[in-house]
PDB file of C-alpha atoms in Angstrom:
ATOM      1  CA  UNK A 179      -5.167   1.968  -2.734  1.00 74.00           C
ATOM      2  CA  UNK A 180      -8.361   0.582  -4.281  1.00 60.00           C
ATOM      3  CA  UNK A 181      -9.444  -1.628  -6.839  1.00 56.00           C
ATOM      4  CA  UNK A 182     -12.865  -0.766  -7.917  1.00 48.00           C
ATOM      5  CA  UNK A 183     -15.080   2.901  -7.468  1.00 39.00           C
ATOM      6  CA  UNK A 184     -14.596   4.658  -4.217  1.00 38.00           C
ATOM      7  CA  UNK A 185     -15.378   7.518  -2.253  1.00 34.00           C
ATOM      8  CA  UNK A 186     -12.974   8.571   0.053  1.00 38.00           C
ATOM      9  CA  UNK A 187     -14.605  11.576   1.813  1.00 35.00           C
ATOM     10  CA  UNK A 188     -15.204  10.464   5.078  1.00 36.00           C
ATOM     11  CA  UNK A 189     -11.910   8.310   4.993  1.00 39.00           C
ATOM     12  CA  UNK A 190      -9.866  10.694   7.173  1.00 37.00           C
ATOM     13  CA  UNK A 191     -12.363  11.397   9.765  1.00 37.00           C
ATOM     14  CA  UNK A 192     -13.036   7.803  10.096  1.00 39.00           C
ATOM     15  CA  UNK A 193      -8.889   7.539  10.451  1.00 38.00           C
ATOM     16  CA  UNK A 194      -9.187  10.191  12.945  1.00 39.00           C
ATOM     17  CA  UNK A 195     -12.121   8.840  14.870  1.00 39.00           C
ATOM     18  CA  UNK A 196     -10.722   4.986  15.024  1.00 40.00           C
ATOM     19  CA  UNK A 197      -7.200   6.323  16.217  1.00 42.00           C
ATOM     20  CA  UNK A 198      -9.198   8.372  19.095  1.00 38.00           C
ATOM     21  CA  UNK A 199     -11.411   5.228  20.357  1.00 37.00           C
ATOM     22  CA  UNK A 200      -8.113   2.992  21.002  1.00 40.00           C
ATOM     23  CA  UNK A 201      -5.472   5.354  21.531  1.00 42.00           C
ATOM     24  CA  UNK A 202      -6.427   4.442  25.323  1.00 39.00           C
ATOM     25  CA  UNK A 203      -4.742   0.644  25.057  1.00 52.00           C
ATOM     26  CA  UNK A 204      -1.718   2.333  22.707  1.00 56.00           C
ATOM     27  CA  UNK A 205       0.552   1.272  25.326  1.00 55.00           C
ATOM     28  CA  UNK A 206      -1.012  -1.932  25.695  1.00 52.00           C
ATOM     29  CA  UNK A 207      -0.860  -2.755  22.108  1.00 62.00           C
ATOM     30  CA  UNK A 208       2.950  -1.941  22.185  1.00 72.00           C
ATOM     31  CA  UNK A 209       3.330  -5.229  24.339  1.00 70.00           C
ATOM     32  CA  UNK A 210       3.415  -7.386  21.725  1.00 84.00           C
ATOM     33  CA  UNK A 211       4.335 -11.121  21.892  1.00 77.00           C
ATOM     34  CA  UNK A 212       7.524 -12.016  20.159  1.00 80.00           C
ATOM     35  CA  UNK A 213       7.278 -13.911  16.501  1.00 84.00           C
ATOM     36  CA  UNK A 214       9.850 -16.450  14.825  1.00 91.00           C
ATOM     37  CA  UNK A 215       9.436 -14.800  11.846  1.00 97.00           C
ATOM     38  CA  UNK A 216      11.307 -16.745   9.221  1.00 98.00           C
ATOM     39  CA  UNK A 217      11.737 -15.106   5.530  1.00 98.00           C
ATOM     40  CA  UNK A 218      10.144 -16.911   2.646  1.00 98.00           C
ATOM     41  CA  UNK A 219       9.623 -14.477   0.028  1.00 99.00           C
ATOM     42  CA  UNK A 220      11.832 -11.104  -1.364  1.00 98.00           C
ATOM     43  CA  UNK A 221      13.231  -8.884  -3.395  1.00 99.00           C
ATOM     44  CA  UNK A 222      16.278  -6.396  -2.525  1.00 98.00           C
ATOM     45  CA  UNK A 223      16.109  -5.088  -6.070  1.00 98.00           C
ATOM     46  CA  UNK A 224      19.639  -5.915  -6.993  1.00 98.00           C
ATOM     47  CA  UNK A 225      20.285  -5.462 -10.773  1.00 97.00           C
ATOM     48  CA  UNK A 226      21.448  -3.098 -13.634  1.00 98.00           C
ATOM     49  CA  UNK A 227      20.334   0.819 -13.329  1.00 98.00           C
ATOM     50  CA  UNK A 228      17.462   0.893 -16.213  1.00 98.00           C
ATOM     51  CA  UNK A 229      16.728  -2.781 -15.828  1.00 98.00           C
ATOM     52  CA  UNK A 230      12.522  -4.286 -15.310  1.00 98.00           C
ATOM     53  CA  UNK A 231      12.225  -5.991 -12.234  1.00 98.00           C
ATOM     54  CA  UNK A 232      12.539  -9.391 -12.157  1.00 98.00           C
ATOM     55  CA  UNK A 233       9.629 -11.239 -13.960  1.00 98.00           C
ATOM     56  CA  UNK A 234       9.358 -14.353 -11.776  1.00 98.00           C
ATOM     57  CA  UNK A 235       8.400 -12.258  -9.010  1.00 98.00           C
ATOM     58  CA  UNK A 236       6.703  -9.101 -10.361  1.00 99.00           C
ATOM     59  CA  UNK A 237       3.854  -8.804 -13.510  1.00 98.00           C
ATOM     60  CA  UNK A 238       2.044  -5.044 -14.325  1.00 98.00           C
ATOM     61  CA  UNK A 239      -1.184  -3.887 -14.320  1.00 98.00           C
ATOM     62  CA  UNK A 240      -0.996  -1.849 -17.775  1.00 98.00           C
ATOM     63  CA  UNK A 241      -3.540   1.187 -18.912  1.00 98.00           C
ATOM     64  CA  UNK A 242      -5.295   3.207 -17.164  1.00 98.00           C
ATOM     65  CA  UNK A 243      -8.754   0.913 -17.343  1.00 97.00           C
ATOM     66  CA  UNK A 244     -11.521   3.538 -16.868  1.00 97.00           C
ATOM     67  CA  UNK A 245      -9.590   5.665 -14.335  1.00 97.00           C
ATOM     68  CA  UNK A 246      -8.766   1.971 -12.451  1.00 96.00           C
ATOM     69  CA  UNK A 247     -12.483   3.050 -10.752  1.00 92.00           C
ATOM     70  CA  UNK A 248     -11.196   5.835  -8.784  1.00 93.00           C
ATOM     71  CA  UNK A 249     -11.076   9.153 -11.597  1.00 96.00           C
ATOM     72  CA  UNK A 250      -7.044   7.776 -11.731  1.00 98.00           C
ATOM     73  CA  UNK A 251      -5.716  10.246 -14.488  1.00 98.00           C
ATOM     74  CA  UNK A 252      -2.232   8.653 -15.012  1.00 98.00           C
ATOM     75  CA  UNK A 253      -1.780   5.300 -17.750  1.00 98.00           C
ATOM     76  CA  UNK A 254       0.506   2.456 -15.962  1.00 99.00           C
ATOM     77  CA  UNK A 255       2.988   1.425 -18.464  1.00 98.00           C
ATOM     78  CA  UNK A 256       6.236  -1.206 -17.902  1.00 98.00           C
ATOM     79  CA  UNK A 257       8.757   1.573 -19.654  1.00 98.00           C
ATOM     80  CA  UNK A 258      11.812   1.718 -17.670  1.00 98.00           C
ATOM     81  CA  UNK A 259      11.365   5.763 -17.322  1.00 98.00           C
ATOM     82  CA  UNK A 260       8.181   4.892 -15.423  1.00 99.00           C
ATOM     83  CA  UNK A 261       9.183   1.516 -13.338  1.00 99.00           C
ATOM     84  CA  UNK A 262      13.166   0.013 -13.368  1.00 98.00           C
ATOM     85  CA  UNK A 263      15.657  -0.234 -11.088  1.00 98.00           C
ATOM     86  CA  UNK A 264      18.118   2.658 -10.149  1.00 98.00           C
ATOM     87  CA  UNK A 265      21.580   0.061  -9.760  1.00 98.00           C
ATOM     88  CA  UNK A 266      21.747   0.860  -6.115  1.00 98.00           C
ATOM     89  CA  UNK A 267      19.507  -1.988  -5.186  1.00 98.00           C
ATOM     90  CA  UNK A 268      15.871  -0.248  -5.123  1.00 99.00           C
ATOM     91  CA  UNK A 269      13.326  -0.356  -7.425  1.00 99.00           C
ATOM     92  CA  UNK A 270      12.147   3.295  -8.420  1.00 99.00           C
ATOM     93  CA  UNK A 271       8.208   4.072  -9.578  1.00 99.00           C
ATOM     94  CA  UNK A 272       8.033   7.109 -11.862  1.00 99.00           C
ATOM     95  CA  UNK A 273       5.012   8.836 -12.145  1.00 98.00           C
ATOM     96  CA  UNK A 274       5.662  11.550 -14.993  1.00 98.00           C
ATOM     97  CA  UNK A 275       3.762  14.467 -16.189  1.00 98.00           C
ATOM     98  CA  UNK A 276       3.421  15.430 -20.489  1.00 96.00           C
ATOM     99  CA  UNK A 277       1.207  17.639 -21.408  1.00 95.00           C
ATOM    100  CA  UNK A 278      -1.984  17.116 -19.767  1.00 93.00           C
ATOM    101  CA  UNK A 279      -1.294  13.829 -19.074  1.00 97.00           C
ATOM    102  CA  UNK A 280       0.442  11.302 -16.807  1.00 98.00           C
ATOM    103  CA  UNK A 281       2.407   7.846 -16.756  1.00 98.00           C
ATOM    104  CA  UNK A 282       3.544   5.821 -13.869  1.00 99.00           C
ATOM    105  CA  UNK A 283       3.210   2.173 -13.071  1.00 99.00           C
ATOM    106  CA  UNK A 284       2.186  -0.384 -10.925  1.00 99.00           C
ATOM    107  CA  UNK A 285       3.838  -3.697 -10.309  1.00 99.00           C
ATOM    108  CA  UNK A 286       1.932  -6.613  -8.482  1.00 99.00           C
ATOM    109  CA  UNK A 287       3.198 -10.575  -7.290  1.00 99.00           C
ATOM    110  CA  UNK A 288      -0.568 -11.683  -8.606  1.00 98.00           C
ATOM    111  CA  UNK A 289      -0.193 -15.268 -10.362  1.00 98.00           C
ATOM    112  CA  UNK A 290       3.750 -15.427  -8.873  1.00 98.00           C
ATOM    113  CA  UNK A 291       3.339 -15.169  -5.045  1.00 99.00           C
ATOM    114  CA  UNK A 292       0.323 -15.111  -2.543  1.00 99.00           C
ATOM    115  CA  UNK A 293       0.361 -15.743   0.746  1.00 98.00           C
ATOM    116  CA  UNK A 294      -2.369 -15.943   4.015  1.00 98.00           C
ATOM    117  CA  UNK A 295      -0.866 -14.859   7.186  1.00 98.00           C
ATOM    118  CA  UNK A 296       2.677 -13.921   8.391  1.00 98.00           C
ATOM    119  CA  UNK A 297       4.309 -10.235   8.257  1.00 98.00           C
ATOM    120  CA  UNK A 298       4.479  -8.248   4.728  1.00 99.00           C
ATOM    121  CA  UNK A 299       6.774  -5.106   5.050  1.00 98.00           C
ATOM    122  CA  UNK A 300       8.723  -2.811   2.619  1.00 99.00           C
ATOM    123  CA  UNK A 301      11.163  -0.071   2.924  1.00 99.00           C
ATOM    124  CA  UNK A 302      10.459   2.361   0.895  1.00 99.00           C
ATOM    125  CA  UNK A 303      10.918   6.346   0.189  1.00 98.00           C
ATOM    126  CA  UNK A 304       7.611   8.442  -0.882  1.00 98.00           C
ATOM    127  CA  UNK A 305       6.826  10.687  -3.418  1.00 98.00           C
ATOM    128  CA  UNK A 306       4.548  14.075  -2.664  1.00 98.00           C
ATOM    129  CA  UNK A 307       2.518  16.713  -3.536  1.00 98.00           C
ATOM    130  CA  UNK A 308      -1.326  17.493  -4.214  1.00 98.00           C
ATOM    131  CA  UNK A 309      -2.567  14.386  -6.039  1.00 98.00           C
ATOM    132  CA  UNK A 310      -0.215  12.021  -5.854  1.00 98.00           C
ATOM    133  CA  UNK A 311      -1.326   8.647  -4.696  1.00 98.00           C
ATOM    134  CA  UNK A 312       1.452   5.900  -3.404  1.00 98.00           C
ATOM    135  CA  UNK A 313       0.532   2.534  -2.219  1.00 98.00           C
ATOM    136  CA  UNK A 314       2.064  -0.742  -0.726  1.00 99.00           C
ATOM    137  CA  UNK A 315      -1.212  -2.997  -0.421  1.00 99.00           C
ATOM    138  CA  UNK A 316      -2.490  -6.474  -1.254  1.00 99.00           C
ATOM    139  CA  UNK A 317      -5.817  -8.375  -2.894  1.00 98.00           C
ATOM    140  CA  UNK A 318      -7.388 -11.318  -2.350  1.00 98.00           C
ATOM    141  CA  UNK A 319      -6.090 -13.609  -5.005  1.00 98.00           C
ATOM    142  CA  UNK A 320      -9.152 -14.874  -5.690  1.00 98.00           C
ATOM    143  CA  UNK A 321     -10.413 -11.349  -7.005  1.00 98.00           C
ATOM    144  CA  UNK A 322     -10.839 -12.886 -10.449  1.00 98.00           C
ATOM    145  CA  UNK A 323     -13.507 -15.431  -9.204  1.00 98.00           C
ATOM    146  CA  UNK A 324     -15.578 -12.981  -6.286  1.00 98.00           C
ATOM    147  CA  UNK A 325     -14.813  -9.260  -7.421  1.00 98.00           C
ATOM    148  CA  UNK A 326     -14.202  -6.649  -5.250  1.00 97.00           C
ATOM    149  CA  UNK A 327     -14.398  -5.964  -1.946  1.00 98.00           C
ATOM    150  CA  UNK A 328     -15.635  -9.887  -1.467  1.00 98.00           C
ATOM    151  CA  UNK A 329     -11.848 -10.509  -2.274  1.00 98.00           C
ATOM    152  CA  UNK A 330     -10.602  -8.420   0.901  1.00 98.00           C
ATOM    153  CA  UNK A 331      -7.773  -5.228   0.302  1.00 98.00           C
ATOM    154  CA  UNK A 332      -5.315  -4.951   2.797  1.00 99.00           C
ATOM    155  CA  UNK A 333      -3.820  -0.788   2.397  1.00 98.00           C
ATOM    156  CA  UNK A 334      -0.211  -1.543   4.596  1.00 99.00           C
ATOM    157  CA  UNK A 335       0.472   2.522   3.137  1.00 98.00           C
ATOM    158  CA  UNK A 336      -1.308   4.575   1.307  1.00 98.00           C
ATOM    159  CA  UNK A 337      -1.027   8.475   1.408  1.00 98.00           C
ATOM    160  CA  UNK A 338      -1.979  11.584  -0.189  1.00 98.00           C
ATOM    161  CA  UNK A 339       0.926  13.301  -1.537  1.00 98.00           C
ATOM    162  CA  UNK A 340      -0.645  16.645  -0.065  1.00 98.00           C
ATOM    163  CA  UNK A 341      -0.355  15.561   2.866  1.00 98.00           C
ATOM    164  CA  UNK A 342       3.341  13.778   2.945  1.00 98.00           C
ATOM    165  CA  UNK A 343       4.016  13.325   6.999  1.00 98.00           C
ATOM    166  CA  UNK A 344       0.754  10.975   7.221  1.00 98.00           C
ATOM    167  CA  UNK A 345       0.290   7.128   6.204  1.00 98.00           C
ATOM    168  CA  UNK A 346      -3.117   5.577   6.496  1.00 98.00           C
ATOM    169  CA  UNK A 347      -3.358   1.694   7.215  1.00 98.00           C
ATOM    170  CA  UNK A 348      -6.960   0.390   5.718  1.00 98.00           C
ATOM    171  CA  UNK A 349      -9.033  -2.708   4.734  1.00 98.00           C
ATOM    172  CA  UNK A 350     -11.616  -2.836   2.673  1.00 98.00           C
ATOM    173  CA  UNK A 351     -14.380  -6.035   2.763  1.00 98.00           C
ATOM    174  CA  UNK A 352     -18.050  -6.883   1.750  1.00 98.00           C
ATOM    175  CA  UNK A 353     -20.019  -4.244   4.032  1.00 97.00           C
ATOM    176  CA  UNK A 354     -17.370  -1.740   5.222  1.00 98.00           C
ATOM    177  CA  UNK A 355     -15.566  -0.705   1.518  1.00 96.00           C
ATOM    178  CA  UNK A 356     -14.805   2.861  -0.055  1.00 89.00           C
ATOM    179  CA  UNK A 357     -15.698   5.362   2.519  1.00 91.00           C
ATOM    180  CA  UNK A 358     -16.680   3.087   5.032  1.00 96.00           C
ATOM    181  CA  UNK A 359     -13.470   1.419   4.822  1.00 97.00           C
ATOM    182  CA  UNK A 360     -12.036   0.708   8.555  1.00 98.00           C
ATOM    183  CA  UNK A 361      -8.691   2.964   8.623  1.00 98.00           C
ATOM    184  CA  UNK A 362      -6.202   4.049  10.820  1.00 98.00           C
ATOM    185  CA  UNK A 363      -3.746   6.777  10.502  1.00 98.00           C
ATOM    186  CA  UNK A 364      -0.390   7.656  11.600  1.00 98.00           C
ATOM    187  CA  UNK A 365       2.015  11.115  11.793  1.00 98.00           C
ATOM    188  CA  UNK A 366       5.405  11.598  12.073  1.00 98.00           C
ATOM    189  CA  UNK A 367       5.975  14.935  13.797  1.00 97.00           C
ATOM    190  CA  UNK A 368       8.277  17.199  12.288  1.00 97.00           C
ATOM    191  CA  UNK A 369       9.143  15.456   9.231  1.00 98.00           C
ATOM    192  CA  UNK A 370       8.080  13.735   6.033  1.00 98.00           C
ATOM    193  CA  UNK A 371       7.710  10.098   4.310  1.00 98.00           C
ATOM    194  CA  UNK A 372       9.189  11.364   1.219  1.00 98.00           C
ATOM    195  CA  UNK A 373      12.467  12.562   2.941  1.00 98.00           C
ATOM    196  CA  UNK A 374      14.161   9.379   4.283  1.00 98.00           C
ATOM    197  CA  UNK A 375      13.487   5.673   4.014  1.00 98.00           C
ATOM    198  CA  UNK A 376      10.928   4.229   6.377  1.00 98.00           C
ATOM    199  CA  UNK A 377       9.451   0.646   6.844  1.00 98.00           C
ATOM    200  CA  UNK A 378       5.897  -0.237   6.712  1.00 99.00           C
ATOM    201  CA  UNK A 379       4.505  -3.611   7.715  1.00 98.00           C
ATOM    202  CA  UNK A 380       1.460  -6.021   8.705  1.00 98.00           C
ATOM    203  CA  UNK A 381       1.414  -8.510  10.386  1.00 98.00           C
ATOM    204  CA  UNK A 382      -1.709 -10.839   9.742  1.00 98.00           C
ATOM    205  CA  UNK A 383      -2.885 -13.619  11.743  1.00 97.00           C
ATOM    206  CA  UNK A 384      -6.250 -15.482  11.138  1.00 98.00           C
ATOM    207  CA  UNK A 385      -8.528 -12.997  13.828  1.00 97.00           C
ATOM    208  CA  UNK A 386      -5.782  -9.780  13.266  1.00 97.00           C
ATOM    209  CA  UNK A 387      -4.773  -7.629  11.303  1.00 98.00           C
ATOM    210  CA  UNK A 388      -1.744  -5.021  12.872  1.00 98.00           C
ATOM    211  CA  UNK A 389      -0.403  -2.525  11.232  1.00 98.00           C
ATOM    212  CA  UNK A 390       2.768  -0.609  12.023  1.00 98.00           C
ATOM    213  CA  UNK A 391       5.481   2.123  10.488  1.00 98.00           C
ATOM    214  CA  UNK A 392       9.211   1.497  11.692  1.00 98.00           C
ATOM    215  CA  UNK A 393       8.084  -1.321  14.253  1.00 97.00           C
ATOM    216  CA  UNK A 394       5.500   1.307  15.795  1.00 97.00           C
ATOM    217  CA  UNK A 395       1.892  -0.648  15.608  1.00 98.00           C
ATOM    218  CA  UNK A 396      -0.400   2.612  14.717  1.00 98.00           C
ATOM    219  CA  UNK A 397      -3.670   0.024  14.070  1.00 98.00           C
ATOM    220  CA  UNK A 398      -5.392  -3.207  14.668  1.00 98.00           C
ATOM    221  CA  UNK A 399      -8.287  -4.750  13.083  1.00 98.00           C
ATOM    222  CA  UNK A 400     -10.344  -7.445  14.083  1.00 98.00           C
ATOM    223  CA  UNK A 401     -13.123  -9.154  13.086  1.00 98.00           C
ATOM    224  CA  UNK A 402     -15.053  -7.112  15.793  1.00 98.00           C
ATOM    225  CA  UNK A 403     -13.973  -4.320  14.516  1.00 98.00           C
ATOM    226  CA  UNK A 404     -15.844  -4.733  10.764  1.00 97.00           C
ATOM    227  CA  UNK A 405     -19.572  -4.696  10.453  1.00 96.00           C
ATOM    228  CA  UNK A 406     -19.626  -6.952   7.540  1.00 97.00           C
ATOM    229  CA  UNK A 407     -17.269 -10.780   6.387  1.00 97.00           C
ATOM    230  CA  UNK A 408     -14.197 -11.139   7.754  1.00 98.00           C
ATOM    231  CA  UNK A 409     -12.650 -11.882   4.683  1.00 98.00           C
ATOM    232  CA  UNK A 410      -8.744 -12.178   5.797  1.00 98.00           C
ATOM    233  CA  UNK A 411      -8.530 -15.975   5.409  1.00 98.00           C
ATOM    234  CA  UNK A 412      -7.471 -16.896   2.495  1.00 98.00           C
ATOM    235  CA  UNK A 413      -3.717 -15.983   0.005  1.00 99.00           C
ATOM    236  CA  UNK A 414      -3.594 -12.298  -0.922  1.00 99.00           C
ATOM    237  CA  UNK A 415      -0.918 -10.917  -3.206  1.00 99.00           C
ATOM    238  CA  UNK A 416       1.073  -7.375  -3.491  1.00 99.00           C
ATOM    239  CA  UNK A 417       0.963  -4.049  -5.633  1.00 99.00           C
ATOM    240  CA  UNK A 418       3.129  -0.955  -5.608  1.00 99.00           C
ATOM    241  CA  UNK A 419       1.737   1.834  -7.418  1.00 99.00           C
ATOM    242  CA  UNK A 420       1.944   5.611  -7.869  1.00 98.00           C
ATOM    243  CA  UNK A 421      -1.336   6.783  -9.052  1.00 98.00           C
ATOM    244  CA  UNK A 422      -1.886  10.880 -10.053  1.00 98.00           C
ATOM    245  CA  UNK A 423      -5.605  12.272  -8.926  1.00 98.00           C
ATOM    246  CA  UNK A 424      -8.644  10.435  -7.933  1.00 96.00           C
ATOM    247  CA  UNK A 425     -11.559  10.479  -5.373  1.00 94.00           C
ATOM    248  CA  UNK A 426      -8.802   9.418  -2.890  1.00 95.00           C
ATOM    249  CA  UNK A 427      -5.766  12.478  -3.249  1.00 97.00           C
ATOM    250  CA  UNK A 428      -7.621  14.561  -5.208  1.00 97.00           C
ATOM    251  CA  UNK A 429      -6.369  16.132  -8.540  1.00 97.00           C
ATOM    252  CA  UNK A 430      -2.879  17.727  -8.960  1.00 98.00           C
ATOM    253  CA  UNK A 431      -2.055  21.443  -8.992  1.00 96.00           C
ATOM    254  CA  UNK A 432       0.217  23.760 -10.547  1.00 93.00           C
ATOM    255  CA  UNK A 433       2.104  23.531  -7.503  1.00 91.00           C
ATOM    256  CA  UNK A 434       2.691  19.846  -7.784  1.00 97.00           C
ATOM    257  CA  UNK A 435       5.908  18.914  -9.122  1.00 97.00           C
ATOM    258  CA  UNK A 436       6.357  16.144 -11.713  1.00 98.00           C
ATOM    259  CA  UNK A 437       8.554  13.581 -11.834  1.00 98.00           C
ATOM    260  CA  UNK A 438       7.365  12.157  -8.846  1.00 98.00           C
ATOM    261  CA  UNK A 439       9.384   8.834  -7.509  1.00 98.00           C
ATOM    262  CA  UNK A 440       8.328   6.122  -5.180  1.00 99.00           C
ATOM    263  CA  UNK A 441      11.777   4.447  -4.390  1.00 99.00           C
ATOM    264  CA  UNK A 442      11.488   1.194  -2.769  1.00 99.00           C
ATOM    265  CA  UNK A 443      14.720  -0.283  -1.135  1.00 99.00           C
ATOM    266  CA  UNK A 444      13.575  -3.882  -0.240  1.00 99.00           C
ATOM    267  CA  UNK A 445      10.054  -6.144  -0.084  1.00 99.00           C
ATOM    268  CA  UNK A 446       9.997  -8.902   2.452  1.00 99.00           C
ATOM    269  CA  UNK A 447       7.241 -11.772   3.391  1.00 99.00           C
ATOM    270  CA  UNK A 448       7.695 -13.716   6.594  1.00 98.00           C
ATOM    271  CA  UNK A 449       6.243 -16.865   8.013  1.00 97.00           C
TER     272      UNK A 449
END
């Protein structure tokens, strides 16, 4: 997802061509060195069917604030037909189509919780179809004081609703932002994110950045690995969104069915 203008054409070749220079080490990578991981921030979205999510942990980003710099056609609103909780302990993300135009929402920890380092994961469900833009991803929290992309983005999923069996992993920093964005894709064969639940994580130490879907690592970032500021030392915080259209998904089509839900089961934050 992205905060300011972008131009994602060259975003999935660039997926394609990172996943091709290190799919040598894959096996490598899978070696991983165990973690103590111990829980210090989450939210199992328990709570009444209709109900916001809970306030001391989530805020909104409201509007739809020029197209949010990416020709974004749908206005984020905190109705409960857009964003609430379903009673069955997930929080669900509407993105709904009147007319000619679109709602949905996006909810963010910004000013509640930030955190540098540890492992960020959520289980979640997607939506799909041409246009439709889902997210799980974090800012810098000091975004507010250096702008964008000096504040570092961290994409743990985005996708193009087109496109529904493929996840991209990205970061965006001062010298390697909007199309030249360091990404990494991953596929599941024969099946779809929007179909069943599935968990996507990072895990972020101060020279790496791995990123993973259902405990497979699909990418890993270094500072080596960007040609401008490593940025990735300092607290980020989290947004789930649904956007509709941009330079990212592209616009919808008659063929793309509205409502569209994003149903997220749990968010958890490690140390």
């Amino acid at each position: 997802m992205t905060y300011f203008s972008k131009k994602y054409l060259t975003l999935t070749a660039l997926a394609c061509l990172s996943l091709s220079l290190t799919g040598c080490d894959e096996e490598a990578k899978q070696s991983l060195p165990s973690h103590s991981w111990q829980l210090v921030w989450h939210d199992e979205f328990d709570g009444t069917a209709g109900s916001l999510p809970d306030d001391t942990k989530w805020g909104f980003d409201l509007g739809n604030n020029n197209g949010w710099g990416n020709q974004e056609l749908e206005v984020y609103t905190n109705n409960p037909e857009n964003v609430s909780l379903d009673g069955n302990g997930n929080l669900v993300i509407t993105a709904i189509k009147n007319g000619n135009s679109f709602t949905s929402a996006r909810v963010k920890t910004q000013e509640k919780f930030a955190q540098a380092y540890g492992r960020f994961e959520a289980r979640l469900k997607t939506p799909y179809g041409p246009g439709v833009w889902p997210a799980f991803w974090m800012l810098g929290d000091n975004v507010g004081e250096v702008g964008w992309p000096m504040c570092g983005e961290i994409d743990i999923m985005e996708m193009r609703g087109q496109a529904p069996s493929t996840v991209l992993g990205t970061v965006h920093g001062p010298g390697y932002s909007a199309g030249n964005a360091i990404s990494g894709s991953y596929t599941l064969q024969a099946n779809r994110f929007d179909l069943d639940y599935h968990v996507f994580a990072v895990e972020w130490t101060p020279n790496q950045l791995d990123f993973f879907v259902d405990g497979y690592l699909f990418k890993r970032i270094t500072p080596q690995d960007t040609p401008g500021q490593w940025v990735y030392d300092h607290p980020f915080f989290m947004i789930l969104n649904v956007a509709v259209g941009g330079t990212f998904a592209g616009f919808p089509t008659d063929q793309t069915p509205f409502p569209q839900k994003m149903t997220i089961d749990y968010v958890r934050v490690y140390q």
